[in-house]
Coordinates of C-alpha atoms in Angstrom, one line a residue:
X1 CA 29.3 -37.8 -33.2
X2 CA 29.0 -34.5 -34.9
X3 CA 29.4 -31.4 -31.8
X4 CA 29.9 -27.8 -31.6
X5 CA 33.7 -28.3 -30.5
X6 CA 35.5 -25.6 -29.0
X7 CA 39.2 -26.0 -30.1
X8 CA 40.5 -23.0 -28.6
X9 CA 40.0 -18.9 -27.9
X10 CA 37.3 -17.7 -30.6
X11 CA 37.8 -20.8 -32.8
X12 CA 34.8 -22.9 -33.2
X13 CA 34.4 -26.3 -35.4
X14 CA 30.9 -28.3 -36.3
X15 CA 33.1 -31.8 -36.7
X16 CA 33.2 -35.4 -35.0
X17 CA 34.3 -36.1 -31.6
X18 CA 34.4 -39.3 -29.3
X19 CA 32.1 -38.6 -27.1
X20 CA 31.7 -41.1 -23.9
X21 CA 27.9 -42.4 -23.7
X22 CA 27.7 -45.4 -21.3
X23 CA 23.8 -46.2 -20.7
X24 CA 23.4 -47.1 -16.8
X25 CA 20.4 -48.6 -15.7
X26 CA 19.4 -45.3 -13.7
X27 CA 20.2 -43.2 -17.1
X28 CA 17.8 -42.1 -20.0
X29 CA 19.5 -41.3 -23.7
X30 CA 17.7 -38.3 -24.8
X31 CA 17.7 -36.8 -28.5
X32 CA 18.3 -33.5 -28.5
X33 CA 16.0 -30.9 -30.2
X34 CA 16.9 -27.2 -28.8
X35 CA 19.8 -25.8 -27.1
X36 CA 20.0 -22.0 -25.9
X37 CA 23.0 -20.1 -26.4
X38 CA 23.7 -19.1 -23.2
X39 CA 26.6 -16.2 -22.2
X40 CA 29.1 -18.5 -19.9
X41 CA 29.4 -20.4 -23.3
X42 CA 29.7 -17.4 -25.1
X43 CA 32.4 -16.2 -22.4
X44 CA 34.5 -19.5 -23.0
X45 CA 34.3 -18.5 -26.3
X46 CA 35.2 -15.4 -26.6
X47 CA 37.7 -15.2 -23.3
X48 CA 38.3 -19.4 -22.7
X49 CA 37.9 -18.8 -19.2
X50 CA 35.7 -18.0 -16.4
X51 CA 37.1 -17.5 -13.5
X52 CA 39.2 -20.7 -11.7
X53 CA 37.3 -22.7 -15.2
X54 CA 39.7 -22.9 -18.0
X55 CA 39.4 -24.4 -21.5
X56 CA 43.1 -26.3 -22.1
X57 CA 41.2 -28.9 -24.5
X58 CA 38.6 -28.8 -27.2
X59 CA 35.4 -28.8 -25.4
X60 CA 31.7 -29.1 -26.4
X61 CA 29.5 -26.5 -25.9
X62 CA 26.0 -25.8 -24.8
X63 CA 23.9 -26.6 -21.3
X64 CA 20.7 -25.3 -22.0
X65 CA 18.7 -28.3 -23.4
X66 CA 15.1 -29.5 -24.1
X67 CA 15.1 -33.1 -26.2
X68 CA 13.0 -36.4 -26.8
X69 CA 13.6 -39.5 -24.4
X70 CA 14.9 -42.4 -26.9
X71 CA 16.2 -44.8 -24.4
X72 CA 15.5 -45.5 -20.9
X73 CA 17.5 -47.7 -18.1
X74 CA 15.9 -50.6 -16.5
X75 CA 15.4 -48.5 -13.4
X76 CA 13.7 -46.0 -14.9
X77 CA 10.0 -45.6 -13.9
X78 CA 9.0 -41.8 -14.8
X79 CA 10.3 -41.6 -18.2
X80 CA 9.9 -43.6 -20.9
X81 CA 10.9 -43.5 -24.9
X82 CA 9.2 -40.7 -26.5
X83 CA 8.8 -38.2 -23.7
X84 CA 9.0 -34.5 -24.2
X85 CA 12.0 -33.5 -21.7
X86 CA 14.4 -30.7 -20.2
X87 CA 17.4 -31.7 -18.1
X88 CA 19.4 -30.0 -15.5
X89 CA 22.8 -29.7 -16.7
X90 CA 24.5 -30.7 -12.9
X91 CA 25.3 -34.2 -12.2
X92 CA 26.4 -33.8 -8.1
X93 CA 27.9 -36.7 -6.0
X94 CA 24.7 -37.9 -4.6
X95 CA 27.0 -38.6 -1.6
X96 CA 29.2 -36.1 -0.8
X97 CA 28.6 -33.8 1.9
X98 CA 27.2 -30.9 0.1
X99 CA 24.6 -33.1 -1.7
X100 CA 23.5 -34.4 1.8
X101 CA 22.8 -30.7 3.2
X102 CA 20.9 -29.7 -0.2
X103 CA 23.2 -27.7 -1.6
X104 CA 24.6 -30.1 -4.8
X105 CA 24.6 -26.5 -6.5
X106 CA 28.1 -25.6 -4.8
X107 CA 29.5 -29.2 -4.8
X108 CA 32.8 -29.4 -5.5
X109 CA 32.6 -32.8 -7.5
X110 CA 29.9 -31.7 -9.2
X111 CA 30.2 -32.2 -13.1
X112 CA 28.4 -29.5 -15.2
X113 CA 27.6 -29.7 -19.0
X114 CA 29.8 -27.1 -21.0
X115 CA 32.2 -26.3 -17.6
X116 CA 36.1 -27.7 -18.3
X117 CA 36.9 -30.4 -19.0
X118 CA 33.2 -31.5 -18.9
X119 CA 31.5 -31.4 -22.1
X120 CA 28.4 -30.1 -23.7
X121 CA 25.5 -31.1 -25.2
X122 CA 25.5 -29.4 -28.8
X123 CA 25.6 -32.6 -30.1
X124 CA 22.9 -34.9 -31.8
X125 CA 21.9 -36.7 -28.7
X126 CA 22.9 -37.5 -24.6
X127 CA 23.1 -39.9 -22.0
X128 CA 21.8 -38.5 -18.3
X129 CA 20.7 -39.5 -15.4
X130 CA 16.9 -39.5 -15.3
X131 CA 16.7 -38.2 -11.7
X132 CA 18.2 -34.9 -13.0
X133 CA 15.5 -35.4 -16.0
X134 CA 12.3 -33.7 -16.2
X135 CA 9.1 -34.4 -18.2
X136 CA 8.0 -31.4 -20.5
X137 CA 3.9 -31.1 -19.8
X138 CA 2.3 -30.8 -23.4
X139 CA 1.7 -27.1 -23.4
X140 CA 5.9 -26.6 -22.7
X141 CA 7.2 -26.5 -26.2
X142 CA 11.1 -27.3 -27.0
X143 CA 12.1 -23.6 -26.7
X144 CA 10.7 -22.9 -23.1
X145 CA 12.0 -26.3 -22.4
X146 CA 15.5 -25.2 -23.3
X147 CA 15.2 -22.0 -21.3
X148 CA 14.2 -23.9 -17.8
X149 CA 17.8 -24.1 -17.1
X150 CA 18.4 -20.0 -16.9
X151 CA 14.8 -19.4 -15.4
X152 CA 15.9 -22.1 -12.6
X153 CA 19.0 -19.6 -12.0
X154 CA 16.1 -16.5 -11.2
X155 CA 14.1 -19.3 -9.1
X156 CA 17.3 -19.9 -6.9
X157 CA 17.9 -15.6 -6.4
X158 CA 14.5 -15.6 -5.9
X159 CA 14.3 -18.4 -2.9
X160 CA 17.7 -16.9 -1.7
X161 CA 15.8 -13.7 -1.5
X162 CA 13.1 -15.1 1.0
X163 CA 10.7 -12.5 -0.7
X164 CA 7.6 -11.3 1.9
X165 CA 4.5 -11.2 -0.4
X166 CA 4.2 -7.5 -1.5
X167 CA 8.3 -6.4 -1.4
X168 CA 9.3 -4.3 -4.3
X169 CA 12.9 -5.4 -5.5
X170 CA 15.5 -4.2 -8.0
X171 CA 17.5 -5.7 -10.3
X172 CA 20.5 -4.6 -11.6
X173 CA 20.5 -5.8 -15.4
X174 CA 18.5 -6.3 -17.8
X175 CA 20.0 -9.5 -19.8
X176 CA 18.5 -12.8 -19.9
X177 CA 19.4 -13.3 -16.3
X178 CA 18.3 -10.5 -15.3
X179 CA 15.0 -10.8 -16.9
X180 CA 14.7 -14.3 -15.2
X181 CA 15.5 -13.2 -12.2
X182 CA 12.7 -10.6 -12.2
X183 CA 10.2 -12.6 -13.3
X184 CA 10.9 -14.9 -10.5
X185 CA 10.7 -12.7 -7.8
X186 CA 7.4 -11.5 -9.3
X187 CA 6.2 -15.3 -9.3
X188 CA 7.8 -15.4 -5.9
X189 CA 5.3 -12.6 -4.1
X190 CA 7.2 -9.1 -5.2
X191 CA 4.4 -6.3 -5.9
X192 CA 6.7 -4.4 -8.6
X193 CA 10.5 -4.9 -9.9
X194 CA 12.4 -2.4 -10.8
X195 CA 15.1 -3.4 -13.6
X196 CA 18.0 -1.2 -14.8
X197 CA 20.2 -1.4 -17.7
X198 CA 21.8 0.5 -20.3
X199 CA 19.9 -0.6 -23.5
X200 CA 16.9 0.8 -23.8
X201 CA 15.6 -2.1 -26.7
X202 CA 15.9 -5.0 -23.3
X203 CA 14.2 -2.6 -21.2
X204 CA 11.2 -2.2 -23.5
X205 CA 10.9 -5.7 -23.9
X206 CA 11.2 -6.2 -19.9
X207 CA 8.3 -3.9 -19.6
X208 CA 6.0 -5.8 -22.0
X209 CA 6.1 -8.1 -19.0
X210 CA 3.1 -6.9 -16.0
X211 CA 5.1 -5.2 -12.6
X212 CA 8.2 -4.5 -14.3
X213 CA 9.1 -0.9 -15.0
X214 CA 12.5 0.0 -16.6
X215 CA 15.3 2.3 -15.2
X216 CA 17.3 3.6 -18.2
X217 CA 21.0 4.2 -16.9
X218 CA 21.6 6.5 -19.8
X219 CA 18.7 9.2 -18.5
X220 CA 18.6 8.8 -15.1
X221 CA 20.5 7.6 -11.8
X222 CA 19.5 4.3 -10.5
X223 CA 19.6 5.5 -6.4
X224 CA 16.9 8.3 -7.5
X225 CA 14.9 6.6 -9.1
X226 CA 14.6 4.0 -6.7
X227 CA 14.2 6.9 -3.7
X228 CA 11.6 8.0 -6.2
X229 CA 9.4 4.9 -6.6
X230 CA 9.8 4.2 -2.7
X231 CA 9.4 7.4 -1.1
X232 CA 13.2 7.4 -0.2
X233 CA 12.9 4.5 1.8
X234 CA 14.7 2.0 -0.7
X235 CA 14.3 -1.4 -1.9
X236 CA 13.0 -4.4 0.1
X237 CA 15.1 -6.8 -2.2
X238 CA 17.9 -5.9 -5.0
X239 CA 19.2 -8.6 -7.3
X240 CA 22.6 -7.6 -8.6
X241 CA 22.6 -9.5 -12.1
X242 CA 25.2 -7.2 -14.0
X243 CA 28.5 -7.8 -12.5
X244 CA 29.5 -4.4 -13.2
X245 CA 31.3 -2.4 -10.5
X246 CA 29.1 0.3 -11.0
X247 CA 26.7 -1.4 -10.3
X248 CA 28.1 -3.1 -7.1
X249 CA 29.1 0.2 -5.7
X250 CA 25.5 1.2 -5.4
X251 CA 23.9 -1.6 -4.0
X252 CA 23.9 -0.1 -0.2
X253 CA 22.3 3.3 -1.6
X254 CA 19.7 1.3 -3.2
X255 CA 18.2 -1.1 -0.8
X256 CA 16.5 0.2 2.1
X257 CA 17.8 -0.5 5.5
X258 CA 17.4 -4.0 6.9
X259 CA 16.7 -4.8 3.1
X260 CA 18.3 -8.2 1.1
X261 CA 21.2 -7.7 -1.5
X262 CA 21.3 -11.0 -3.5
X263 CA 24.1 -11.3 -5.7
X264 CA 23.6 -13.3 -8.8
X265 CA 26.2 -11.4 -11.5
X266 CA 30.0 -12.8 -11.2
X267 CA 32.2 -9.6 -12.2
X268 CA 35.6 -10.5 -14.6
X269 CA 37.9 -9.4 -11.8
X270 CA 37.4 -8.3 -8.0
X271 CA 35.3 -5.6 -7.1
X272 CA 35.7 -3.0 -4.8
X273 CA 33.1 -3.8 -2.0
X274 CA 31.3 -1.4 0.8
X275 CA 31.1 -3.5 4.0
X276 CA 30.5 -0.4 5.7
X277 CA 27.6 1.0 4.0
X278 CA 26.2 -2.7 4.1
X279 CA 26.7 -3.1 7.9
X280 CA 25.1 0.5 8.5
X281 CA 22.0 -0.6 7.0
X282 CA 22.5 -3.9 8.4
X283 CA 21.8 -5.6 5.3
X284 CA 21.4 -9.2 5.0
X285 CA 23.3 -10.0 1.8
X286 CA 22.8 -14.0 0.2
X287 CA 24.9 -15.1 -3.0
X288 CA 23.7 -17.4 -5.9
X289 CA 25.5 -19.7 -7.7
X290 CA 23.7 -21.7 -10.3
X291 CA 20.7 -23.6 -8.3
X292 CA 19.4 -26.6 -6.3
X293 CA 16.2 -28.3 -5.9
X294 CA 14.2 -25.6 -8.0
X295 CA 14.5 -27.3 -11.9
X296 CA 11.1 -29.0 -11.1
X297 CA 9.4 -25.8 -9.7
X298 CA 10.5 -23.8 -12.5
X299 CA 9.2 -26.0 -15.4
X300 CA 6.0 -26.0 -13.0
X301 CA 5.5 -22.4 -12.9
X302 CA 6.2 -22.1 -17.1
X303 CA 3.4 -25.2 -17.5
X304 CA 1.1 -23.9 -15.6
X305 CA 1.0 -20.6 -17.3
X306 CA 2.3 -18.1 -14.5
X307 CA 5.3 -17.5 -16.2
X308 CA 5.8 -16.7 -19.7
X309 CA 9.3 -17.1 -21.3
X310 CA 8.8 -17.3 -25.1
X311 CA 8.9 -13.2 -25.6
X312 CA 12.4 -13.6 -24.8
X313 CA 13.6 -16.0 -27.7
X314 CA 15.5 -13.6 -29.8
X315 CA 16.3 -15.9 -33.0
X316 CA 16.6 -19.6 -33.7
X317 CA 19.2 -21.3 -35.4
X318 CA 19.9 -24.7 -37.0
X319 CA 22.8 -27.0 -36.2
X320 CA 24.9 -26.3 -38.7
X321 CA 24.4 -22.4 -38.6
X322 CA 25.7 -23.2 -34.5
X323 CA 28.8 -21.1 -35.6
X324 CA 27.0 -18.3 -37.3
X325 CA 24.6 -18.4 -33.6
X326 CA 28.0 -17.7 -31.7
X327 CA 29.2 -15.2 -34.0
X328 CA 26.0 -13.5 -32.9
X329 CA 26.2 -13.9 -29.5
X330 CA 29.2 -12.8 -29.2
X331 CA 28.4 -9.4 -30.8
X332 CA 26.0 -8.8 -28.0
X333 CA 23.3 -7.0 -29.8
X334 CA 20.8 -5.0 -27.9
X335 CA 17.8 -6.2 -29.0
X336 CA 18.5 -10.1 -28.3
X337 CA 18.0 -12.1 -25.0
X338 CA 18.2 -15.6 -25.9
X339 CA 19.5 -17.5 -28.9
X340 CA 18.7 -20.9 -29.3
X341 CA 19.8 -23.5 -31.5
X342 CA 17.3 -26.4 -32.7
X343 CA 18.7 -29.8 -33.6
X344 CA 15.9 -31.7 -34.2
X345 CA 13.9 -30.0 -37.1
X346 CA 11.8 -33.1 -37.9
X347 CA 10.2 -33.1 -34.4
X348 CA 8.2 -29.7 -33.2

């Protein structure tokens, strides 16, 4: 089957690979249409690694998918051939410990598309289990489909949150995470969010969006301009989505005191951390990593029209411009959020 293959450190190939496909009778095959490019694919890319996660072997790329039901098992009873459908990229051990308590997100026998040695799906078409398979509602086109999987990374920092109805939060970064994870926690109960962020061209586009307003790092300091907007009392919630140390150092002057730090961003290298500015606030402080038990919500929230992701599509690509979309990526232009690559033309 024809894949976007990985081979090594900044060397991609559109070529065949043996890819392993075994139908189950609890599995649906799936054609895929569009794939986001998302930036831990990008970082593999460009750095083979992400933290304990390194690429010794050509992989496949790509997690972010929306695609067409083609086959379904014989125990399959909520999706049949033709259906419109996104898929959550983490196949957990629906036995092991972790899965039992509701947390399959941190599971350590967890299999995740496009996470060494597992593969990706930038590849014609997919077998996965339908239980991790979710119908697209007519009015969710292939795009928004595709871009379920990083708006269900915002729905987890905004449940880890556990946002009061009227909280004003900040987040720290304006990318497509970032963005996500404000629109969430506006969908979630917060009055206003505050986002922050070097690039001006992502700001103005976060602030097409109603109760965001942009902090531009470049013209003014983040901890006075949150003082500012909160009567120097601080914010209820901040979202750390950046991973920057800067940003990390100033989470404690930010939030106000009995506030929420939720860490989403995952720096290259430890951080310097200030337990004793968190503890003199007494700071509750939660951690994200990927999600769990939220794919469903999210894709209920972008049908029913309370959230609306399509602004943030920055280009499209075909399959065999994958390459040139990685290039692309890996520049990491201002002005784009998400890149998404459509294998399917013939189906809209």
């Amino acid at each position: 089957m024809k894949a976007l293959v990985l081979e090594r450190v900044g060397e991609l190939n559109l070529r065949d690979i043996d890819l392993p496909q075994t139908m189950g009778p609890d599995d649906v095959r799936i054609r895929l249409h569009t794939v986001g490019v998302c930036g831990s694919d990008v970082h593999y890319y460009t750095h083979g690694r992400i933290g304990d996660f390194v690429v010794n072997e050509p992989m496949v790329l790509g997690h972010e998918a929306a695609g067409t039901v083609i086959e379904a098992g014989a125990n399959v009873t909520h999706l049949k051939v033709g259906d419109r459908v996104c898929m959550e990229p983490g196949i957990p051990d629906p036995i092991s410990r972790a899965s039992r308590l509701g947390i399959y997100n941190v599971d350590p026998a967890v299999t995740f598309w496009a996470t060494p040695p597992v593969h990706g799906i930038l590849c014609p078409e997919t077998v996965h289990p339908a239980g991790f398979t979710y119908k697209l509602a007519d009015n969710v086109s292939f795009a928004e489909g595709a871009m379920v999987e990083p708006f269900a990374v915002g729905m987890q920092a905004a449940a880890r949150a556990h946002i009061t109805p009227g909280d004003t939060a900040v987040v720290m970064g304006c990318g497509t995470i970032g963005i996500m994870v404000a629109l969430a926690a506006l969908a979630g109960g917060c009055s206003r969010v505050l986002i922050s962020d070097l690039s001006e061209t992502k700001l103005k586009l976060a602030e097409t969006y109603e109760g965001i307003t942009g902090i531009n790092l470049r013209e003014k300091d983040i901890v006075s301009a949150v003082n500012e907007a909160t009567e120097n009392w601080g914010a209820d919630i901040v979202f750390e989505c950046s991973g920057a140390p800067a940003a990390i150092r100033d989470l404690f002057k930010v939030v106000r005191p009995g506030g929420t730090v939720v860490l989403v961003g995952l720096p290259p290298e430890p951080v310097p951390f200030d337990i004793a500015a968190a503890c003199a606030r007494e700071c509750r402080i939660e951690t994200v990593f990927r999600y769990a038990n939220v794919f469903d919500r999210a894709l209920a929230l972008i049908a029913a029209g309370k959230v609306n992701l399509k602004p943030l599509v920055s280009d499209t690509y075909n399959f065999d411009q994958s390459i040139a979309a990685f290039e692309r990526a890996a520049e990491g232009r201002p002005e784009d959020v998400k890149l998404q690559i459509v294998l399917d033309k013939e189906t809209s």
